[in-house]
CSV table of C-alpha atoms in Angstrom, one decimal:
chain,number,residue,atom,x,y,z
I,98,UNK,CA,-119.1,88.5,123.9
I,99,UNK,CA,-118.8,87.8,120.2
I,100,UNK,CA,-115.8,89.4,118.5
I,101,UNK,CA,-116.5,90.7,115.0
I,102,UNK,CA,-113.7,90.4,112.4
I,103,UNK,CA,-113.7,92.2,109.0
I,104,UNK,CA,-111.2,92.1,106.2
I,105,UNK,CA,-110.3,94.5,103.4
I,106,UNK,CA,-108.4,92.6,100.6
I,107,UNK,CA,-106.6,94.8,98.1
I,108,UNK,CA,-104.9,94.0,94.8
I,109,UNK,CA,-105.2,90.9,92.7
I,110,UNK,CA,-107.5,87.9,92.8
I,111,UNK,CA,-104.5,85.7,93.9
I,112,UNK,CA,-104.3,87.8,97.1
I,113,UNK,CA,-108.1,87.5,97.4
I,114,UNK,CA,-107.9,83.7,97.5
I,115,UNK,CA,-105.3,84.1,100.4
I,116,UNK,CA,-107.8,86.3,102.2
I,117,UNK,CA,-110.6,83.8,101.8
I,118,UNK,CA,-108.4,81.1,103.4
I,119,UNK,CA,-107.7,83.3,106.3
I,120,UNK,CA,-111.4,84.1,106.7
I,121,UNK,CA,-112.2,80.4,106.8
I,122,UNK,CA,-109.8,79.9,109.7
I,123,UNK,CA,-111.2,82.9,111.5
I,124,UNK,CA,-114.8,81.8,111.1
I,125,UNK,CA,-114.0,78.2,112.1
I,126,UNK,CA,-112.4,79.5,115.3
I,127,UNK,CA,-115.8,81.0,116.3
I,128,UNK,CA,-115.3,84.6,115.4
I,129,UNK,CA,-118.1,86.5,113.7
I,130,UNK,CA,-117.3,87.8,110.2
I,131,UNK,CA,-118.6,91.1,109.0
I,132,UNK,CA,-118.5,92.3,105.4
I,133,UNK,CA,-117.9,95.9,106.5
I,134,UNK,CA,-114.6,96.0,108.2
I,135,UNK,CA,-115.4,99.5,109.5
I,136,UNK,CA,-118.1,97.8,111.7
I,137,UNK,CA,-115.7,95.2,113.1
I,138,UNK,CA,-113.9,94.9,116.3
I,139,UNK,CA,-110.8,93.7,114.5
I,140,UNK,CA,-110.0,95.0,111.0
I,141,UNK,CA,-107.5,93.0,108.8
I,142,UNK,CA,-106.0,94.8,105.8
I,143,UNK,CA,-104.7,92.2,103.3
I,144,UNK,CA,-102.4,94.5,101.4
I,145,UNK,CA,-101.0,94.6,97.9
I,146,UNK,CA,-97.4,95.8,97.4
I,147,UNK,CA,-96.8,95.2,93.7
I,148,UNK,CA,-96.4,98.7,92.4
I,149,UNK,CA,-96.2,102.2,93.8
I,150,UNK,CA,-99.9,103.0,93.3
I,151,UNK,CA,-100.9,99.7,95.1
I,152,UNK,CA,-98.6,100.5,98.0
I,153,UNK,CA,-100.1,104.0,98.3
I,154,UNK,CA,-103.6,102.5,98.3
I,155,UNK,CA,-102.6,100.0,101.0
I,156,UNK,CA,-101.1,102.6,103.2
I,157,UNK,CA,-104.0,105.0,102.8
I,158,UNK,CA,-106.5,102.2,103.7
I,159,UNK,CA,-104.5,101.2,106.8
I,160,UNK,CA,-104.3,104.8,108.0
I,161,UNK,CA,-108.1,105.1,107.5
I,162,UNK,CA,-108.6,102.1,109.9
I,163,UNK,CA,-106.1,103.4,112.3
I,164,UNK,CA,-108.1,106.7,112.5
I,165,UNK,CA,-111.2,104.6,113.2
I,166,UNK,CA,-109.3,102.8,116.0
I,167,UNK,CA,-108.2,106.2,117.4
I,168,UNK,CA,-111.9,107.2,117.5
I,169,UNK,CA,-112.8,104.0,119.4
I,170,UNK,CA,-114.9,102.6,116.5
I,171,UNK,CA,-112.7,99.5,116.1
I,172,UNK,CA,-110.4,97.9,118.6
I,173,UNK,CA,-107.5,96.4,116.6
I,174,UNK,CA,-105.8,96.7,113.2
I,175,UNK,CA,-103.9,93.8,111.5
I,176,UNK,CA,-101.8,94.2,108.4
I,177,UNK,CA,-101.2,91.2,106.2
I,178,UNK,CA,-100.4,90.5,102.6
I,179,UNK,CA,-97.8,91.6,100.1
I,180,UNK,CA,-97.0,95.0,101.6
I,181,UNK,CA,-96.4,93.5,105.0
I,182,UNK,CA,-94.2,90.8,103.4
I,183,UNK,CA,-92.2,93.1,101.3
I,184,UNK,CA,-91.6,95.9,103.8
I,185,UNK,CA,-91.6,93.8,107.0
I,186,UNK,CA,-89.0,96.1,108.7
I,187,UNK,CA,-90.7,99.4,107.7
I,188,UNK,CA,-94.4,98.8,108.1
I,189,UNK,CA,-94.5,98.8,111.9
I,190,UNK,CA,-92.2,101.8,112.2
I,191,UNK,CA,-94.3,103.7,109.6
I,192,UNK,CA,-97.6,102.8,111.2
I,193,UNK,CA,-97.1,102.2,114.9
I,194,UNK,CA,-100.9,102.2,115.5
I,195,UNK,CA,-101.1,98.8,113.9
I,196,UNK,CA,-101.5,95.9,116.4
I,197,UNK,CA,-100.1,93.2,114.2
I,198,UNK,CA,-98.0,92.9,111.0
I,199,UNK,CA,-98.1,89.4,109.5
I,200,UNK,CA,-96.1,88.1,106.5
I,201,UNK,CA,-97.8,85.8,104.0
I,202,UNK,CA,-95.9,82.7,105.3
I,203,UNK,CA,-97.8,83.1,108.6
I,204,UNK,CA,-101.3,83.4,107.1
I,205,UNK,CA,-102.2,80.1,108.8
I,206,UNK,CA,-101.4,81.7,112.2
I,207,UNK,CA,-104.1,84.4,111.8
I,208,UNK,CA,-106.3,83.0,114.6
I,209,UNK,CA,-103.5,83.0,117.1
I,210,UNK,CA,-102.5,86.5,116.0
I,211,UNK,CA,-106.1,87.6,116.8
I,212,UNK,CA,-106.1,85.9,120.1
I,213,UNK,CA,-102.9,87.5,121.2
I,214,UNK,CA,-103.7,91.1,120.1
I,215,UNK,CA,-107.0,90.7,122.0
I,216,UNK,CA,-104.8,90.2,125.1
I,217,UNK,CA,-103.0,93.5,124.1
I,218,UNK,CA,-99.9,91.6,122.9
I,219,UNK,CA,-98.3,93.2,119.9
I,220,UNK,CA,-97.8,90.7,117.0
I,221,UNK,CA,-95.1,90.8,114.4
I,222,UNK,CA,-94.8,87.5,112.6
I,223,UNK,CA,-92.8,86.5,109.6
I,224,UNK,CA,-91.8,83.2,108.1
I,225,UNK,CA,-90.5,82.1,104.7
I,226,UNK,CA,-92.8,83.1,101.8
I,227,UNK,CA,-92.7,79.5,100.7
I,228,UNK,CA,-94.6,78.6,103.9
I,229,UNK,CA,-97.8,80.2,102.5
I,230,UNK,CA,-100.4,77.4,102.5
I,231,UNK,CA,-101.9,77.0,99.1
I,232,UNK,CA,-104.7,74.6,100.2
I,233,UNK,CA,-107.5,74.6,102.7
I,234,UNK,CA,-111.0,75.9,103.1
I,235,UNK,CA,-112.2,79.3,101.9
I,236,UNK,CA,-115.0,81.8,102.7
I,237,UNK,CA,-116.0,82.9,99.2
I,238,UNK,CA,-116.0,86.7,98.9
I,239,UNK,CA,-117.0,87.0,95.2
I,240,UNK,CA,-120.5,86.8,94.0
I,241,UNK,CA,-121.8,83.3,94.6
I,242,UNK,CA,-121.8,82.1,91.0
I,243,UNK,CA,-118.1,82.7,90.3
I,244,UNK,CA,-114.8,82.2,92.0
I,245,UNK,CA,-111.1,81.8,91.5
I,246,UNK,CA,-108.9,78.7,91.5
I,247,UNK,CA,-105.3,79.6,92.4
I,248,UNK,CA,-103.2,76.8,90.8
I,249,UNK,CA,-99.8,78.0,91.8
I,250,UNK,CA,-98.0,80.8,93.7
I,251,UNK,CA,-94.7,82.6,93.2
I,252,UNK,CA,-92.7,83.1,90.0
I,253,UNK,CA,-89.4,82.1,88.5
I,254,UNK,CA,-89.5,84.3,85.4
I,255,UNK,CA,-87.7,87.1,87.2
I,256,UNK,CA,-88.8,89.9,84.9
I,257,UNK,CA,-86.5,92.8,85.8
I,258,UNK,CA,-89.4,95.2,86.6
I,259,UNK,CA,-91.3,92.9,88.8
I,260,UNK,CA,-91.1,92.5,92.6
I,261,UNK,CA,-93.3,89.3,92.8
I,262,UNK,CA,-90.4,86.8,93.1
I,263,UNK,CA,-89.1,88.9,96.1
I,264,UNK,CA,-92.5,88.9,97.7
I,265,UNK,CA,-94.0,85.5,96.8
I,266,UNK,CA,-90.8,83.4,96.2
I,267,UNK,CA,-90.3,80.6,93.8
I,268,UNK,CA,-93.0,79.1,91.6
I,269,UNK,CA,-94.9,76.4,93.4
I,270,UNK,CA,-97.8,74.4,91.8
I,271,UNK,CA,-100.7,73.0,93.8
I,272,UNK,CA,-101.1,69.2,93.2
I,273,UNK,CA,-103.7,68.4,90.6
I,274,UNK,CA,-105.9,66.2,92.8
I,275,UNK,CA,-106.0,69.0,95.4
I,276,UNK,CA,-107.2,71.5,92.8
I,277,UNK,CA,-109.8,69.1,91.5
I,278,UNK,CA,-111.2,68.6,95.0
I,279,UNK,CA,-111.3,72.3,95.6
I,280,UNK,CA,-113.0,73.0,92.3
I,281,UNK,CA,-115.5,70.2,93.1
I,282,UNK,CA,-116.4,71.9,96.4
I,283,UNK,CA,-116.8,75.3,94.8
I,284,UNK,CA,-119.1,73.8,92.2
I,285,UNK,CA,-121.0,72.1,94.9
I,286,UNK,CA,-121.5,75.5,96.6
I,287,UNK,CA,-123.0,77.0,93.4
I,288,UNK,CA,-120.0,78.2,91.5
I,289,UNK,CA,-120.7,78.2,87.8
I,290,UNK,CA,-117.7,80.2,86.6
I,291,UNK,CA,-114.2,79.3,87.6
I,292,UNK,CA,-111.3,81.6,86.8
I,293,UNK,CA,-107.9,79.9,86.8
I,294,UNK,CA,-105.1,82.1,88.2
I,295,UNK,CA,-101.4,82.0,89.1
I,296,UNK,CA,-98.4,84.3,88.4
I,297,UNK,CA,-97.8,82.1,85.3
I,298,UNK,CA,-100.7,79.8,84.8
I,299,UNK,CA,-99.3,78.2,81.6
I,300,UNK,CA,-96.3,76.9,83.6
I,301,UNK,CA,-98.6,74.9,85.9
I,302,UNK,CA,-97.2,71.6,87.0
I,303,UNK,CA,-93.7,71.8,85.6
I,304,UNK,CA,-92.2,71.8,89.1
I,305,UNK,CA,-94.3,68.9,90.4
I,306,UNK,CA,-94.6,66.7,87.3
I,307,UNK,CA,-91.7,67.7,85.0
I,308,UNK,CA,-94.1,69.0,82.3
I,309,UNK,CA,-96.8,71.6,81.7
I,310,UNK,CA,-100.0,70.2,83.2
I,311,UNK,CA,-102.5,73.0,82.5
I,312,UNK,CA,-104.1,71.2,79.6
I,313,UNK,CA,-104.7,68.0,81.7
I,314,UNK,CA,-106.0,70.1,84.6
I,315,UNK,CA,-108.4,72.0,82.3
I,316,UNK,CA,-109.6,68.7,80.7
I,317,UNK,CA,-110.4,67.3,84.1
I,318,UNK,CA,-112.0,70.5,85.4
I,319,UNK,CA,-114.4,70.3,82.4
I,320,UNK,CA,-115.7,67.0,83.8
I,321,UNK,CA,-117.0,68.6,87.0
I,322,UNK,CA,-120.8,68.9,87.0
I,323,UNK,CA,-122.1,72.3,87.6
I,324,UNK,CA,-119.3,74.3,86.2
I,325,UNK,CA,-120.3,76.3,83.1
I,326,UNK,CA,-117.5,78.7,82.3
I,327,UNK,CA,-113.7,78.1,82.8
I,328,UNK,CA,-111.4,81.0,82.1
I,329,UNK,CA,-107.6,81.0,82.1
I,330,UNK,CA,-105.8,84.2,83.2
I,331,UNK,CA,-102.1,85.1,83.3
I,332,UNK,CA,-100.8,83.0,80.3
I,333,UNK,CA,-97.1,83.5,79.8
I,334,UNK,CA,-96.5,83.6,76.0
I,335,UNK,CA,-93.5,81.3,75.9
I,336,UNK,CA,-95.4,78.5,77.7
I,337,UNK,CA,-98.4,78.4,75.4
I,338,UNK,CA,-98.3,74.9,73.8
I,339,UNK,CA,-100.2,73.3,70.9
I,340,UNK,CA,-101.7,70.9,73.5
I,341,UNK,CA,-103.1,73.8,75.5
I,342,UNK,CA,-104.6,75.5,72.4
I,343,UNK,CA,-106.1,72.2,71.4
I,344,UNK,CA,-107.8,71.7,74.8
I,345,UNK,CA,-109.1,75.3,74.8
I,346,UNK,CA,-110.5,74.9,71.3
I,347,UNK,CA,-112.2,71.5,72.0
I,348,UNK,CA,-113.7,71.9,75.4
I,349,UNK,CA,-117.0,73.7,75.4
I,350,UNK,CA,-116.8,74.8,79.0
I,351,UNK,CA,-113.6,76.7,78.4
I,352,UNK,CA,-114.5,80.2,77.4
I,353,UNK,CA,-112.7,81.4,74.3
I,354,UNK,CA,-110.6,84.0,76.2
I,355,UNK,CA,-106.9,84.3,76.8
I,356,UNK,CA,-105.1,86.7,79.1
I,357,UNK,CA,-101.7,87.1,77.4
I,358,UNK,CA,-99.6,89.8,79.2
I,359,UNK,CA,-96.9,90.7,76.6
I,360,UNK,CA,-95.6,93.9,78.3
I,361,UNK,CA,-93.9,95.1,75.1
I,362,UNK,CA,-93.0,94.1,71.6
I,363,UNK,CA,-89.6,95.6,70.9
I,364,UNK,CA,-86.9,93.0,71.2
I,365,UNK,CA,-84.4,95.2,72.9
I,366,UNK,CA,-86.9,96.3,75.5
I,367,UNK,CA,-88.0,92.7,76.1
I,368,UNK,CA,-84.5,91.6,76.6
I,369,UNK,CA,-84.0,94.4,79.2
I,370,UNK,CA,-87.2,93.1,80.9
I,371,UNK,CA,-85.7,89.5,80.9
I,372,UNK,CA,-88.4,88.4,78.5
I,373,UNK,CA,-88.2,86.8,75.1
I,374,UNK,CA,-89.8,87.7,71.8
I,375,UNK,CA,-89.9,90.3,69.1
I,376,UNK,CA,-92.7,91.7,66.9
I,377,UNK,CA,-92.4,88.9,64.4
I,378,UNK,CA,-92.5,86.0,67.0
I,379,UNK,CA,-95.4,87.7,68.8
I,380,UNK,CA,-97.4,88.2,65.6
I,381,UNK,CA,-96.9,84.5,64.8
I,382,UNK,CA,-98.1,83.5,68.2
I,383,UNK,CA,-101.2,85.7,68.1
I,384,UNK,CA,-102.0,84.5,64.6
I,385,UNK,CA,-101.6,80.9,65.7
I,386,UNK,CA,-103.9,81.4,68.7
I,387,UNK,CA,-106.6,83.1,66.6
I,388,UNK,CA,-106.3,80.4,64.0
I,389,UNK,CA,-106.6,77.5,66.4
I,390,UNK,CA,-109.4,79.1,68.5
I,391,UNK,CA,-111.6,81.1,66.1
I,392,UNK,CA,-113.4,84.0,67.8
I,393,UNK,CA,-111.1,84.0,70.8
I,394,UNK,CA,-111.0,87.2,73.0
I,395,UNK,CA,-107.4,88.2,73.5
I,396,UNK,CA,-106.4,90.4,76.5
I,397,UNK,CA,-102.9,91.8,77.0
I,398,UNK,CA,-101.1,94.4,79.1
I,399,UNK,CA,-98.2,96.7,78.1
I,400,UNK,CA,-95.7,98.8,80.0
I,401,UNK,CA,-94.6,102.2,78.6
I,402,UNK,CA,-91.6,104.2,79.6
I,403,UNK,CA,-89.3,101.3,80.5
I,404,UNK,CA,-85.8,102.6,81.1
I,405,UNK,CA,-84.2,103.6,77.9
I,406,UNK,CA,-87.4,103.3,75.8
I,407,UNK,CA,-86.9,105.5,72.8
I,408,UNK,CA,-89.6,107.3,70.8
I,409,UNK,CA,-89.0,104.8,68.0
I,410,UNK,CA,-89.4,101.8,70.4
I,411,UNK,CA,-92.6,103.3,71.8
I,412,UNK,CA,-93.9,104.0,68.2
I,413,UNK,CA,-93.2,100.4,67.4
I,414,UNK,CA,-95.3,99.3,70.4
I,415,UNK,CA,-98.2,101.6,69.5
I,416,UNK,CA,-98.1,100.3,65.9
I,417,UNK,CA,-98.1,96.7,67.1
I,418,UNK,CA,-101.1,97.4,69.4
I,419,UNK,CA,-103.0,99.1,66.6
I,420,UNK,CA,-102.2,96.4,64.0
I,421,UNK,CA,-102.9,93.5,66.4
I,422,UNK,CA,-106.2,94.9,67.6
I,423,UNK,CA,-106.4,93.2,70.9
I,424,UNK,CA,-110.0,92.8,72.2
I,425,UNK,CA,-109.0,93.9,75.7
I,426,UNK,CA,-105.9,95.9,76.6
I,427,UNK,CA,-104.4,97.6,79.7
I,428,UNK,CA,-101.4,99.9,79.5
I,429,UNK,CA,-99.4,101.1,82.5
I,430,UNK,CA,-96.6,103.5,82.9
I,431,UNK,CA,-93.4,101.8,84.2
I,432,UNK,CA,-93.0,101.9,88.0
I,433,UNK,CA,-89.5,101.7,89.3
I,434,UNK,CA,-89.9,99.2,92.1
I,435,UNK,CA,-87.3,99.1,94.9
I,436,UNK,CA,-85.1,96.1,94.8
I,437,UNK,CA,-85.7,95.3,91.1
I,438,UNK,CA,-83.0,95.4,88.5
I,439,UNK,CA,-85.0,97.8,86.3
I,440,UNK,CA,-85.1,100.4,89.1
I,441,UNK,CA,-81.3,100.7,88.9
I,442,UNK,CA,-81.1,100.8,85.1
I,443,UNK,CA,-79.8,103.8,83.2
I,444,UNK,CA,-82.2,105.8,81.1
I,445,UNK,CA,-85.0,106.3,83.6
I,446,UNK,CA,-87.7,108.4,81.9
I,447,UNK,CA,-89.8,111.3,83.2
I,448,UNK,CA,-93.0,110.3,84.9
I,449,UNK,CA,-95.1,112.6,82.7
I,450,UNK,CA,-93.6,111.2,79.5
I,451,UNK,CA,-94.2,107.6,80.7
I,452,UNK,CA,-97.8,108.3,81.5
I,453,UNK,CA,-98.4,110.2,78.3
I,454,UNK,CA,-97.2,107.2,76.3
I,455,UNK,CA,-99.5,104.9,78.3
I,456,UNK,CA,-102.4,107.4,77.6
I,457,UNK,CA,-101.7,107.3,73.9
I,458,UNK,CA,-102.0,103.5,73.8
I,459,UNK,CA,-105.2,103.6,75.8
I,460,UNK,CA,-106.8,106.3,73.7
I,461,UNK,CA,-105.9,104.2,70.6
I,462,UNK,CA,-107.4,101.1,72.3
I,463,UNK,CA,-110.7,102.9,73.1
I,464,UNK,CA,-111.2,103.4,69.4
I,465,UNK,CA,-110.4,99.8,68.6
I,466,UNK,CA,-112.7,98.5,71.4
I,467,UNK,CA,-115.5,100.9,70.4
I,468,UNK,CA,-115.3,99.6,66.8
I,469,UNK,CA,-115.3,95.9,67.9
I,470,UNK,CA,-118.2,96.5,70.3
I,471,UNK,CA,-120.3,98.3,67.7
I,472,UNK,CA,-119.8,95.3,65.4
I,473,UNK,CA,-121.8,93.3,67.9
I,474,UNK,CA,-124.9,95.5,67.4
I,475,UNK,CA,-127.9,93.3,66.7
I,476,UNK,CA,-126.1,90.1,67.8
I,477,UNK,CA,-127.3,87.9,70.7
I,478,UNK,CA,-124.8,87.0,73.4
I,479,UNK,CA,-125.0,85.0,76.6
I,480,UNK,CA,-124.6,87.1,79.8
I,481,UNK,CA,-124.0,86.1,83.4
I,482,UNK,CA,-126.2,88.4,85.5
I,483,UNK,CA,-124.3,90.0,88.4
I,484,UNK,CA,-126.9,92.5,89.8
I,485,UNK,CA,-129.3,95.4,89.3
I,486,UNK,CA,-128.3,99.0,88.7
I,487,UNK,CA,-131.0,101.0,90.4
I,488,UNK,CA,-129.7,104.3,89.0
I,489,UNK,CA,-129.8,103.0,85.4
I,490,UNK,CA,-132.8,100.9,86.2
I,491,UNK,CA,-131.3,97.9,84.4
I,492,UNK,CA,-129.4,94.7,85.1
I,493,UNK,CA,-125.7,94.2,84.5
I,494,UNK,CA,-123.4,91.3,84.0
I,495,UNK,CA,-120.6,89.9,81.9
I,496,UNK,CA,-120.3,87.9,78.7
I,497,UNK,CA,-117.8,85.0,78.3
I,498,UNK,CA,-115.5,87.7,76.8
I,499,UNK,CA,-115.3,89.6,80.0
I,500,UNK,CA,-113.2,88.6,83.1
I,501,UNK,CA,-114.4,89.7,86.5
I,502,UNK,CA,-113.3,93.1,87.7
I,503,UNK,CA,-110.9,93.8,84.8
I,504,UNK,CA,-113.1,93.9,81.7
I,505,UNK,CA,-116.3,95.6,80.6
I,506,UNK,CA,-119.9,95.0,81.6
I,507,UNK,CA,-123.2,94.3,79.7
I,508,UNK,CA,-126.1,96.5,80.9
I,509,UNK,CA,-129.5,95.3,79.9
I,510,UNK,CA,-133.2,95.5,80.5
I,511,UNK,CA,-135.3,92.4,81.3
I,512,UNK,CA,-138.9,93.2,80.5
I,513,UNK,CA,-141.4,91.1,82.5
I,514,UNK,CA,-138.8,88.9,84.2
I,515,UNK,CA,-136.9,89.4,87.5
I,516,UNK,CA,-133.4,88.1,87.5
I,517,UNK,CA,-130.9,87.1,90.1
I,518,UNK,CA,-127.2,87.0,90.4
I,519,UNK,CA,-125.9,84.0,88.6
I,520,UNK,CA,-128.7,83.8,86.0
I,521,UNK,CA,-127.4,83.2,82.5
I,522,UNK,CA,-129.5,84.9,79.9
I,523,UNK,CA,-129.5,85.8,76.2
I,524,UNK,CA,-129.1,89.5,75.5
I,525,UNK,CA,-129.5,91.3,72.2
I,526,UNK,CA,-126.9,94.1,71.9
I,527,UNK,CA,-128.3,97.5,70.9
I,528,UNK,CA,-125.7,100.1,71.8
I,529,UNK,CA,-122.2,100.8,73.2
I,530,UNK,CA,-121.0,103.0,76.1
I,531,UNK,CA,-117.2,103.2,76.1
I,532,UNK,CA,-116.0,99.6,77.0
I,533,UNK,CA,-119.5,98.5,78.0
I,534,UNK,CA,-122.4,97.0,76.0
I,535,UNK,CA,-126.1,97.9,76.2
I,536,UNK,CA,-128.9,95.6,75.4
I,537,UNK,CA,-132.1,93.8,76.2
I,538,UNK,CA,-132.8,90.2,77.5
I,539,UNK,CA,-134.7,88.2,74.9
I,540,UNK,CA,-135.1,84.7,76.4
């Protein structure tokens, strides 16, 4: 009898790549994969454990599948990923209905975990987080035309608010030739858009080669036939070099887009975060990026309500965001994560106040984004088609200025021509709806 296995992967794209590697091993072992984990015999929940909201989502998802198990609709529940790694002693106690709890260092063991729980043997496996395999085959879970290339794992920056070093360990780069081979295979399978990811993409290669190697990696990736768009996410500001900006400006396949998580602008707050910079240095960096790469789309993230943040420091952040006019911006209320230095700092702020400050930044950004989007009215942009919205009776996709899952969409009609996922078309922009664009295909 064929055993069906389904997986729900939560959190970031980096976790999604880990999920794809596990699915490859499961499929290779002869199990049948199903996209709907609720219809599987074995449901694997690949969890996120980064911040409180992500933990709650993970726990709620696990409990939903435990209910399905109790109803006899699925047979086994496996917990993997960051929540399992971070709370290895608590997860099984909290959720005894789970049949297996597996740390990220044991992802390669997923097949033997499945084999053992099918024999009704309880599985609790943990190894060092540095044992996480960063190479190997993948079952692509994104739309066929785009994928992610994880170039490193872990982080050494040790920002005081962040649990990633505790969960993922030290920064580790994947050898350049391994990445080129993986990218070549993805392109051979029809991937046209490759999104470069790591906890700190701009530091890529320093641990292996003694220098930042992202520029060379990008240059070589641009030589791969079939790839059309290359996008770099998670660029740490201190590691952005002239060489990197030069490559991004010169290579046509690299979309003019940079994800630059600044978190704050106030020097005192940044020091408390164990980050560098001040409003002046950040303005200079942003000005330099925009000068070297004209028309670049800049995305950033900010944290409001960090311990001790005063009204004056928050106002400075709001003014900085308004003045800089980022093209894409996400703002989040500070989450005091267990085990991080920031959770123990004096000056913890009220949750309502932290969220109100985040809302102010986002309300301000909506006005900026609306103005920027409306300036595109009448222009023609290239859009990668993702699908058809049967309620809106139109197609939708993304421009080069929009990263998957985190940025806006382009909704457009296509008179007289049926389109498919992965079709790149020219769209004339006619209107705006919040962060999204509305238009009509013209080619």
